[in-house]
Tab-separated table of C-alpha atoms in Angstrom:
chain	number	residue	atom	x	y	z
Y	1	MET	CA	-19.295	0.010	-20.102
Y	2	ALA	CA	-17.414	-2.250	-22.499
Y	3	GLY	CA	-13.664	-1.855	-22.896
Y	4	GLY	CA	-10.320	-3.508	-23.304
Y	5	SER	CA	-9.133	-5.900	-25.980
Y	6	ALA	CA	-8.481	-9.559	-26.612
Y	7	ALA	CA	-4.809	-8.977	-25.872
Y	8	THR	CA	-5.158	-7.274	-22.498
Y	9	GLY	CA	-8.565	-8.438	-21.299
Y	10	THR	CA	-12.105	-7.162	-21.650
Y	11	VAL	CA	-14.565	-5.389	-19.374
Y	12	ALA	CA	-18.310	-5.849	-19.616
Y	13	GLY	CA	-21.174	-5.094	-17.287
Y	14	GLY	CA	-23.796	-2.649	-16.092
Y	15	ALA	CA	-23.887	0.505	-14.000
Y	16	GLY	CA	-21.665	0.356	-10.958
Y	17	SER	CA	-20.373	-3.126	-11.596
Y	18	ALA	CA	-18.541	-5.015	-14.299
Y	19	THR	CA	-16.654	-8.198	-15.032
Y	20	PHE	CA	-13.071	-8.213	-16.222
Y	21	THR	CA	-12.141	-11.265	-18.253
Y	22	ALA	CA	-8.442	-11.960	-18.676
Y	23	PRO	CA	-7.005	-12.767	-22.098
Y	24	ALA	CA	-6.108	-16.321	-23.083
Y	25	THR	CA	-2.399	-15.488	-22.882
Y	26	ALA	CA	-0.780	-13.427	-20.134
Y	27	PRO	CA	0.111	-9.985	-21.538
Y	28	ASP	CA	3.452	-8.243	-21.118
Y	29	PRO	CA	3.419	-6.282	-18.885
Y	30	ALA	CA	1.224	-8.596	-16.868
Y	31	THR	CA	-0.633	-5.871	-14.971
Y	32	VAL	CA	-3.459	-3.932	-16.616
Y	33	THR	CA	-5.361	-1.023	-15.104
Y	34	VAL	CA	-9.140	-0.973	-15.088
Y	35	SER	CA	-10.859	2.346	-14.455
Y	36	ALA	CA	-14.309	3.302	-13.233
Y	37	ARG	CA	-15.701	6.746	-14.004
Y	38	VAL	CA	-18.242	8.021	-11.506
Y	39	PRO	CA	-20.015	11.316	-12.301
Y	40	ARG	CA	-19.949	13.919	-9.552
Y	41	ALA	CA	-22.658	16.369	-8.648
Y	42	ASP	CA	-20.416	19.264	-9.743
Y	43	GLY	CA	-20.226	17.901	-13.290
Y	44	GLY	CA	-16.787	16.381	-12.883
Y	45	VAL	CA	-15.831	12.738	-12.881
Y	46	THR	CA	-14.247	10.685	-10.109
Y	47	LEU	CA	-11.784	8.201	-11.534
Y	48	LEU	CA	-11.181	4.937	-9.669
Y	49	LEU	CA	-8.370	2.599	-10.678
Y	50	SER	CA	-7.820	-1.106	-10.088
Y	51	ASP	CA	-4.676	-3.000	-11.076
Y	52	ILE	CA	-5.247	-6.538	-12.284
Y	53	THR	CA	-2.319	-8.881	-12.783
Y	54	ILE	CA	-2.830	-11.723	-15.235
Y	55	ILE	CA	-0.886	-14.917	-14.785
Y	56	GLN	CA	-0.943	-18.338	-16.293
Y	57	ASP	CA	-3.001	-20.693	-14.175
Y	58	GLY	CA	-0.783	-22.087	-11.436
Y	59	ASP	CA	1.703	-19.189	-11.372
Y	60	TYR	CA	2.160	-16.409	-8.823
Y	61	ALA	CA	2.726	-12.661	-9.004
Y	62	GLY	CA	3.354	-10.091	-6.294
Y	63	THR	CA	5.809	-7.846	-4.495
Y	64	PHE	CA	8.923	-8.458	-2.446
Y	65	SER	CA	10.976	-6.230	-0.122
Y	66	TYR	CA	14.209	-6.943	1.724
Y	67	GLU	CA	16.543	-5.204	4.169
Y	68	SER	CA	20.124	-6.020	5.074
Y	69	ARG	CA	23.246	-4.114	6.036
Y	70	THR	CA	24.731	-3.871	2.577
Y	71	PHE	CA	21.638	-3.589	0.419
Y	72	SER	CA	17.888	-3.383	0.457
Y	73	VAL	CA	15.233	-4.269	-2.064
Y	74	ARG	CA	12.489	-1.706	-2.268
Y	75	PRO	CA	9.072	-3.117	-3.266
Y	76	SER	CA	9.685	-5.063	-6.467
Y	77	THR	CA	7.278	-6.954	-8.668
Y	78	ILE	CA	8.060	-10.627	-9.160
Y	79	ARG	CA	6.303	-13.319	-11.157
Y	80	TRP	CA	6.848	-16.980	-10.415
Y	81	PHE	CA	6.380	-19.502	-13.219
Y	82	ARG	CA	5.673	-23.085	-12.306
Y	83	THR	CA	8.383	-25.424	-13.566
Y	84	GLN	CA	7.552	-28.576	-11.625
Y	85	ASP	CA	4.240	-29.824	-10.278
Y	86	THR	CA	3.793	-32.945	-8.187
Y	87	PRO	CA	1.225	-33.882	-5.535
Y	88	GLY	CA	3.766	-33.107	-2.821
Y	89	LEU	CA	5.332	-29.911	-4.070
Y	90	ALA	CA	5.552	-27.366	-6.839
Y	91	VAL	CA	8.685	-25.527	-7.962
Y	92	TYR	CA	8.696	-22.070	-9.499
Y	93	ALA	CA	11.236	-19.910	-11.331
Y	94	PRO	CA	11.109	-16.120	-10.911
Y	95	THR	CA	11.202	-13.271	-13.382
Y	96	GLY	CA	11.230	-9.549	-12.840
Y	97	ALA	CA	13.569	-6.848	-11.629
Y	98	LEU	CA	14.787	-5.891	-8.180
Y	99	ASN	CA	14.775	-2.247	-7.082
Y	100	LEU	CA	18.068	-2.271	-5.204
Y	101	LEU	CA	19.575	0.297	-2.903
Y	102	ILE	CA	23.185	-0.613	-2.185
Y	103	THR	CA	24.513	0.735	1.088
Y	104	GLU	CA	28.011	-0.673	1.350
Y	105	GLU	CA	30.002	0.858	4.185
Y	106	ASP	CA	32.226	3.787	3.191
Y	107	CYS	CA	30.591	3.992	-0.244
Y	108	GLU	CA	28.005	6.294	-1.722
Y	109	PRO	CA	24.547	4.694	-1.705
Y	110	LEU	CA	23.594	3.499	-5.150
Y	111	ALA	CA	20.076	2.809	-6.410
Y	112	VAL	CA	19.922	0.399	-9.298
Y	113	THR	CA	17.330	-1.837	-10.926
Y	114	ALA	CA	18.742	-5.289	-11.556
Y	115	PRO	CA	17.127	-8.249	-13.294
Y	116	ILE	CA	16.514	-11.414	-11.350
Y	117	ALA	CA	18.785	-14.240	-12.409
Y	118	ALA	CA	15.936	-16.412	-13.600
Y	119	ASP	CA	18.170	-19.353	-14.437
Y	120	GLY	CA	20.439	-18.997	-11.429
Y	121	LEU	CA	20.721	-21.846	-8.980
Y	122	ALA	CA	19.745	-19.391	-6.268
Y	123	SER	CA	16.469	-18.321	-7.884
Y	124	LEU	CA	13.568	-20.626	-7.232
Y	125	MET	CA	10.603	-21.183	-4.960
Y	126	THR	CA	9.455	-24.508	-3.555
Y	127	VAL	CA	5.883	-24.800	-2.291
Y	128	PHE	CA	5.114	-27.907	-0.273
Y	129	ARG	CA	1.548	-29.056	-0.581
Y	130	ALA	CA	-0.654	-30.802	1.973
Y	131	ALA	CA	0.849	-34.069	0.754
Y	132	GLY	CA	4.321	-32.682	1.289
Y	133	GLY	CA	5.016	-34.609	4.467
Y	134	ALA	CA	6.734	-32.837	7.343
Y	135	GLN	CA	6.880	-29.596	5.367
Y	136	ALA	CA	3.254	-29.629	4.300
Y	137	ASN	CA	1.818	-26.141	3.642
Y	138	GLU	CA	5.238	-24.537	3.930
Y	139	TYR	CA	7.410	-22.911	1.309
Y	140	ARG	CA	10.784	-21.300	0.820
Y	141	PHE	CA	12.297	-19.231	-1.929
Y	142	TYR	CA	15.546	-17.776	-3.133
Y	143	LEU	CA	16.180	-14.735	-5.267
Y	144	GLN	CA	19.434	-13.775	-6.919
Y	145	ALA	CA	20.200	-10.654	-8.923
Y	146	GLU	CA	22.460	-10.544	-11.934
Y	147	GLY	CA	24.812	-7.913	-13.303
Y	148	ALA	CA	27.478	-5.768	-11.717
Y	149	VAL	CA	27.855	-2.190	-10.542
Y	150	THR	CA	30.745	0.014	-9.509
Y	151	LEU	CA	30.526	1.749	-6.155
Y	152	GLN	CA	32.210	5.079	-5.462
Y	153	CYS	CA	33.877	4.875	-2.064
Y	154	GLY	CA	36.209	6.740	0.258
Y	155	GLY	CA	36.919	10.498	0.505
Y	156	PRO	CA	36.345	13.295	1.275
Y	157	GLU	CA	37.542	13.311	4.912
Y	158	PRO	CA	40.811	15.160	5.173
Y	159	GLU	CA	42.786	13.918	2.210
Y	160	ARG	CA	41.220	10.489	2.036
Y	161	ASP	CA	41.652	8.805	-1.292
Y	162	ARG	CA	38.641	7.840	-3.324
Y	163	TYR	CA	38.422	4.336	-4.627
Y	164	THR	CA	35.909	2.097	-6.370
Y	165	ILE	CA	34.503	-1.334	-5.652
Y	166	ASP	CA	33.204	-3.618	-8.385
Y	167	TRP	CA	30.098	-5.101	-6.842
Y	168	ASN	CA	29.019	-8.338	-8.491
Y	169	LEU	CA	25.284	-8.539	-7.921
Y	170	ALA	CA	25.147	-12.276	-8.610
Y	171	GLU	CA	27.514	-12.847	-5.679
Y	172	ARG	CA	26.254	-10.149	-3.331
Y	173	VAL	CA	22.505	-10.125	-3.866
Y	174	ILE	CA	21.355	-13.607	-2.948
Y	175	MET	CA	18.325	-13.703	-0.708
Y	176	ALA	CA	17.223	-16.930	0.922
Y	177	ILE	CA	13.871	-17.001	2.675
Y	178	GLY	CA	13.304	-20.065	4.819
Y	179	ILE	CA	16.831	-21.187	5.660
Y	180	CYS	CA	17.500	-19.290	8.879
Y	181	PRO	CA	18.551	-21.717	11.661
Y	182	ASP	CA	15.916	-22.382	14.304
Y	183	GLN	CA	13.236	-20.554	12.351
Y	184	PRO	CA	10.223	-22.236	10.786
Y	185	LEU	CA	9.642	-22.015	7.069
Y	186	PRO	CA	7.004	-19.570	5.911
Y	187	SER	CA	3.633	-21.270	5.732
Y	188	TYR	CA	0.283	-20.731	4.069
Y	189	GLY	CA	-3.345	-21.544	4.703
Y	190	ASP	CA	-4.513	-20.808	1.170
Y	191	GLU	CA	-2.174	-21.898	-1.588
Y	192	ALA	CA	-3.402	-18.972	-3.686
Y	193	LEU	CA	-1.807	-16.486	-1.273
Y	194	LEU	CA	1.807	-16.733	-0.165
Y	195	ALA	CA	2.378	-13.707	2.058
Y	196	GLY	CA	4.411	-12.993	5.125
Y	197	SER	CA	7.571	-11.650	6.635
Y	198	TYR	CA	10.822	-13.278	7.684
Y	199	SER	CA	13.679	-12.059	9.818
Y	200	CYS	CA	17.021	-13.694	10.426
Y	201	PRO	CA	19.371	-12.138	12.984
Y	202	GLY	CA	22.412	-13.755	11.377
Y	203	ASP	CA	25.926	-13.640	12.734
Y	204	GLU	CA	27.549	-10.306	13.491
Y	205	ASP	CA	26.035	-7.904	10.958
Y	206	ASN	CA	24.677	-10.191	8.245
Y	207	GLY	CA	21.091	-10.317	9.447
Y	208	TYR	CA	18.207	-9.552	7.156
Y	209	SER	CA	14.459	-9.204	6.991
Y	210	ALA	CA	11.986	-9.581	4.160
Y	211	THR	CA	8.298	-9.084	3.425
Y	212	TRP	CA	6.330	-10.356	0.432
Y	213	GLU	CA	2.922	-11.060	-0.986
Y	214	PHE	CA	2.584	-13.419	-3.940
Y	215	ARG	CA	-0.886	-14.141	-5.249
Y	216	GLY	CA	-1.854	-17.048	-7.388
Y	217	SER	CA	-4.996	-17.533	-9.371
Y	218	THR	CA	-8.211	-18.629	-7.731
Y	219	LYS	CA	-8.073	-21.828	-9.771
Y	220	LYS	CA	-5.380	-23.336	-7.552
E	1	MET	CA	-28.608	0.357	5.040
E	2	PRO	CA	-27.657	2.554	8.034
E	3	PRO	CA	-24.272	4.256	8.345
E	4	ALA	CA	-21.811	2.183	10.331
E	5	ALA	CA	-20.357	3.481	13.588
E	6	THR	CA	-16.870	2.230	14.431
E	7	PRO	CA	-14.760	1.930	17.558
E	8	VAL	CA	-12.760	4.942	18.636
E	9	GLY	CA	-9.137	4.561	17.599
E	10	THR	CA	-6.492	3.838	20.212
E	11	ALA	CA	-3.466	6.108	20.351
E	12	THR	CA	-0.445	4.644	18.558
E	13	GLY	CA	2.105	7.260	19.543
E	14	PRO	CA	2.712	10.435	21.499
E	15	ALA	CA	1.067	13.720	20.605
E	16	VAL	CA	2.892	16.621	19.039
E	17	THR	CA	1.821	19.890	20.623
E	18	ALA	CA	2.211	23.601	20.009
E	19	THR	CA	0.858	26.738	21.612
E	20	ILE	CA	-0.803	28.933	19.023
E	21	GLY	CA	-2.437	32.259	19.748
E	22	ALA	CA	-4.511	34.892	18.023
E	23	ASP	CA	-1.792	35.506	15.397
E	24	GLY	CA	-2.191	31.958	14.119
E	25	GLY	CA	0.391	29.306	13.360
E	26	SER	CA	0.810	25.767	12.214
E	27	LEU	CA	1.593	22.291	13.516
E	28	THR	CA	2.693	19.114	11.733
E	29	GLY	CA	2.198	15.591	13.071
E	30	ALA	CA	5.141	13.398	13.971
E	31	ASP	CA	4.793	11.322	10.771
E	32	GLY	CA	4.825	14.431	8.594
E	33	ARG	CA	1.587	13.459	6.859
E	34	LEU	CA	-0.787	15.923	8.479
E	35	THR	CA	-0.323	19.649	8.877
E	36	LEU	CA	-2.850	21.959	10.462
E	37	VAL	CA	-2.779	25.678	9.781
E	38	VAL	CA	-4.455	28.003	12.250
E	39	PRO	CA	-5.273	31.347	10.628
E	40	PRO	CA	-5.127	34.632	12.547
E	41	GLY	CA	-8.243	35.127	14.616
E	42	ALA	CA	-9.181	31.455	14.826
E	43	VAL	CA	-8.521	31.567	18.572
E	44	ASP	CA	-8.448	34.664	20.750
E	45	GLN	CA	-5.894	33.453	23.259
E	46	ASP	CA	-2.924	31.133	23.482
E	47	THR	CA	-4.248	27.623	22.919
E	48	THR	CA	-2.521	24.253	23.045
E	49	PHE	CA	-3.012	22.377	19.773
E	50	SER	CA	-2.028	18.742	19.414
E	51	ILE	CA	-1.862	15.998	16.808
E	52	GLN	CA	-1.706	12.413	18.064
E	53	PRO	CA	-1.515	9.330	15.826
E	54	ILE	CA	-4.322	6.827	16.415
E	55	GLU	CA	-5.682	3.667	14.852
E	56	ASN	CA	-7.720	4.527	11.820
E	57	HIS	CA	-11.129	2.860	11.805
E	58	ALA	CA	-12.661	5.270	9.285
E	59	HIS	CA	-14.459	3.797	6.303
E	60	GLY	CA	-12.314	4.142	3.203
E	61	ARG	CA	-9.322	4.803	5.433
E	62	ILE	CA	-5.936	5.650	3.996
E	63	GLY	CA	-2.991	5.658	6.370
E	64	GLY	CA	-3.333	6.291	10.081
E	65	GLY	CA	-5.809	8.385	11.984
E	66	TYR	CA	-5.212	11.521	14.005
E	67	ARG	CA	-6.618	12.811	17.278
E	68	LEU	CA	-6.753	16.588	17.022
E	69	ARG	CA	-7.113	18.758	20.072
E	70	PRO	CA	-8.589	20.914	21.491
E	71	ASP	CA	-11.937	19.300	20.786
E	72	ASP	CA	-13.950	21.627	23.013
E	73	VAL	CA	-13.443	24.763	20.951
E	74	ARG	CA	-15.426	26.068	17.995
E	75	PHE	CA	-12.844	28.038	16.036
E	76	ALA	CA	-13.786	31.543	14.922
E	77	GLN	CA	-12.035	31.027	11.579
E	78	PRO	CA	-11.770	27.728	9.723
E	79	LEU	CA	-8.545	25.814	10.212
E	80	ARG	CA	-6.891	24.093	7.276
E	81	LEU	CA	-5.938	20.414	7.500
E	82	THR	CA	-3.595	19.057	4.837
E	83	PHE	CA	-3.137	15.293	4.606
E	84	GLY	CA	-0.381	13.655	2.583
E	85	TYR	CA	-0.640	10.318	0.796
E	86	ALA	CA	1.434	8.014	-1.385
E	87	ASP	CA	0.416	6.642	-4.756
E	88	ASP	CA	0.658	3.053	-3.577
E	89	GLU	CA	-2.039	3.738	-0.991
E	90	LEU	CA	-4.648	4.410	-3.656
E	91	ALA	CA	-5.394	0.888	-4.892
E	92	GLY	CA	-9.022	0.856	-5.986
E	93	THR	CA	-9.462	4.580	-5.691
E	94	GLY	CA	-7.824	7.717	-7.062
E	95	PRO	CA	-6.914	11.279	-6.136
E	96	THR	CA	-10.282	12.662	-7.215
E	97	ALA	CA	-12.047	10.313	-4.778
E	98	LEU	CA	-10.072	11.450	-1.737
E	99	GLY	CA	-11.272	13.533	1.161
E	100	ALA	CA	-11.177	13.731	4.922
E	101	ALA	CA	-13.598	12.475	7.527
E	102	PHE	CA	-14.061	13.015	11.224
E	103	GLN	CA	-15.643	10.801	13.845
E	104	ARG	CA	-18.701	12.235	15.544
E	105	ALA	CA	-19.760	11.684	19.129
E	106	ASP	CA	-22.076	8.902	17.903
E	107	ARG	CA	-18.947	7.232	16.412
E	108	VAL	CA	-20.230	7.645	12.880
E	109	TRP	CA	-17.695	9.041	10.415
E	110	GLN	CA	-18.741	12.157	8.533
E	111	TRP	CA	-17.279	13.437	5.267
E	112	ALA	CA	-15.677	16.837	5.844
E	113	GLY	CA	-16.802	19.504	3.398
E	114	THR	CA	-15.234	19.936	0.000
E	115	PRO	CA	-11.636	18.723	-0.241
E	116	THR	CA	-8.951	20.327	-2.367
E	117	VAL	CA	-6.757	17.642	-3.903
E	118	ASP	CA	-3.278	18.398	-5.242
E	119	ALA	CA	-2.398	15.242	-7.179
E	120	THR	CA	1.093	16.559	-7.908
E	121	ALA	CA	1.977	17.278	-4.300
E	122	ARG	CA	-0.152	14.292	-3.216
E	123	THR	CA	-2.071	16.257	-0.631
E	124	VAL	CA	-5.704	16.656	0.364
E	125	THR	CA	-6.752	19.833	2.156
E	126	VAL	CA	-10.002	20.500	3.993
E	127	GLU	CA	-11.237	23.235	6.281
E	128	THR	CA	-12.865	22.747	9.658
E	129	ASP	CA	-14.043	24.769	12.600
E	130	HIS	CA	-13.763	21.958	15.125
E	131	PHE	CA	-11.546	19.042	16.124
E	132	SER	CA	-12.110	15.382	16.961
E	133	ASP	CA	-10.570	12.230	15.434
E	134	TRP	CA	-9.763	12.759	11.760
E	135	ALA	CA	-8.574	10.625	8.869
E	136	LEU	CA	-7.759	10.741	5.195
E	137	VAL	CA	-10.321	8.606	3.373
E	138	ALA	CA	-11.499	7.539	-0.044
E	139	GLY	CA	-15.095	8.478	-0.742
E	140	LEU	CA	-15.439	5.683	-3.287
E	141	ARG	CA	-13.629	2.480	-4.049
E	142	LEU	CA	-13.477	0.138	-6.985
E	143	ARG	CA	-13.285	-3.333	-5.522
E	144	PRO	CA	-11.099	-5.225	-5.711
E	145	GLY	CA	-8.446	-2.530	-5.821
E	146	ARG	CA	-5.885	-5.119	-6.838
E	147	ALA	CA	-6.397	-8.613	-8.108
E	148	THR	CA	-4.503	-11.479	-9.640
E	149	VAL	CA	-6.369	-13.677	-12.085
E	150	ALA	CA	-5.410	-16.562	-14.292
E	151	THR	CA	-5.613	-16.313	-18.054
E	152	SER	CA	-9.179	-16.609	-19.371
E	153	ASP	CA	-10.492	-16.222	-15.834
E	154	SER	CA	-12.759	-13.395	-14.662
E	155	VAL	CA	-13.012	-11.042	-11.744
E	156	ALA	CA	-16.100	-9.071	-10.705
E	157	LEU	CA	-15.584	-5.336	-10.187
E	158	LYS	CA	-17.892	-3.073	-8.238
E	159	VAL	CA	-18.020	0.619	-7.408
E	160	ILE	CA	-18.655	1.086	-3.698
E	161	HIS	CA	-19.491	4.347	-1.983
E	162	CYS	CA	-17.774	4.708	1.371
E	163	TYR	CA	-19.590	7.984	2.082
E	164	ALA	CA	-23.155	8.742	1.076
E	165	VAL	CA	-26.285	10.532	2.190
E	166	PRO	CA	-28.133	8.322	4.670
E	167	GLU	CA	-31.582	7.160	3.710
E	168	GLU	CA	-33.352	9.319	6.269
E	169	GLY	CA	-32.665	12.703	4.746
E	170	LEU	CA	-31.495	14.322	1.519
E	171	LEU	CA	-30.111	17.319	3.403
E	172	ALA	CA	-28.082	15.195	5.796
E	173	PRO	CA	-24.281	15.212	5.521
E	174	LEU	CA	-22.361	12.388	3.858
E	175	VAL	CA	-21.594	9.682	6.398
E	176	GLY	CA	-19.524	6.549	6.344
E	177	PHE	CA	-20.649	3.068	5.299
E	178	ARG	CA	-18.656	-0.119	5.499
E	179	CYS	CA	-16.712	-0.376	2.281
E	180	ASP	CA	-13.333	-1.938	3.056
E	181	GLN	CA	-14.704	-5.478	3.153
E	182	GLY	CA	-18.422	-5.109	2.733
E	183	GLU	CA	-20.961	-3.634	0.407
E	184	GLY	CA	-20.897	0.098	1.138
E	185	ALA	CA	-23.681	2.402	0.116
E	186	PRO	CA	-25.490	1.771	-3.187
E	187	PRO	CA	-23.674	3.344	-6.153
E	188	PRO	CA	-25.416	5.780	-8.462
E	189	ALA	CA	-26.886	4.253	-11.588
E	190	ASP	CA	-24.676	6.194	-13.997
E	191	SER	CA	-21.205	5.080	-12.860
E	192	SER	CA	-19.290	3.036	-15.404
E	193	VAL	CA	-16.279	0.732	-15.453
E	194	SER	CA	-13.875	0.298	-18.369
E	195	GLU	CA	-10.305	-0.582	-19.222
């Protein structure tokens, strides 16, 4: 029944149930897999898996997806580290990588994994607490990628030239959740779970939609 | 603890239909995740088969449910149902725990025979000689399937059986117990959990 280590967490318990205890320091990667082995009548074993993400108390971890005309973010794992904590609000900085699919018009789609600009001005989350006044129990967040890619565009229609576009991710991949005019900020009932979806029609063809689920520890 | 009956799922889309006769044939649902194969001799005349997506209320459910028709025919040869799944749908379970279940007239879900799991192709195949509402399910779950905990904090893990023999008879088929939020059937004493 026992398993794991001081670095990744330990498992202890009896038949059919166990307790996972997280390590004192969040491991890297932050997600560990716990398995249960259940004997079958035919002599085999059924293997059940549970993913447990370990975060520092007060932080968040979860997944984020995004759709727009020029790019999408397929489900990507993001961790938010608390950088400011007051009775009215808490501010978080992100870390992780974005699974991007760039779909610029007239260019070949390009899938690329780009790091989040953790120190960028456009990468932070603000969570307003119950004492946060008019924005109590609401939050907003921004994510910005970093790096650059080259898109292959044009051709091969009859004698069309091919050309390339240098796509600066820090300028093109900036996602702002909670700033769409006439739309309420995302809100939460339990500060340990920030989850939802957000759509902004935008002007002309710059609309976007996003879904996310960020979980904090139960100690919040 | 008695098995738990559930509501009948409401249709969520139109049915895909095909006429299949004594020579056999196949039909795939509109979402591409369920294919039924009718072997030669399963029916003796042209028969309209259909697959309609429905809400999935099955215990241990994975993905949507399917209403398979005709449901008033006992097929002379077993039909093959192949369900597809994605890895990210298996939180708290695993390929070796997968199977299919159908909803009986008493609205109890019953585990369908012995599944063949292809973990590479991510498919689960079962055979049946009748139709009703069907679903891909997990026979067991490790709960929680996903969790986020703070450093030095703990989380309780438990093996839950979604399908088990009901208390009233050892020869009875495996039937469904609440396991998506609740307790499920009691686990066997020799299951173990480790990292």
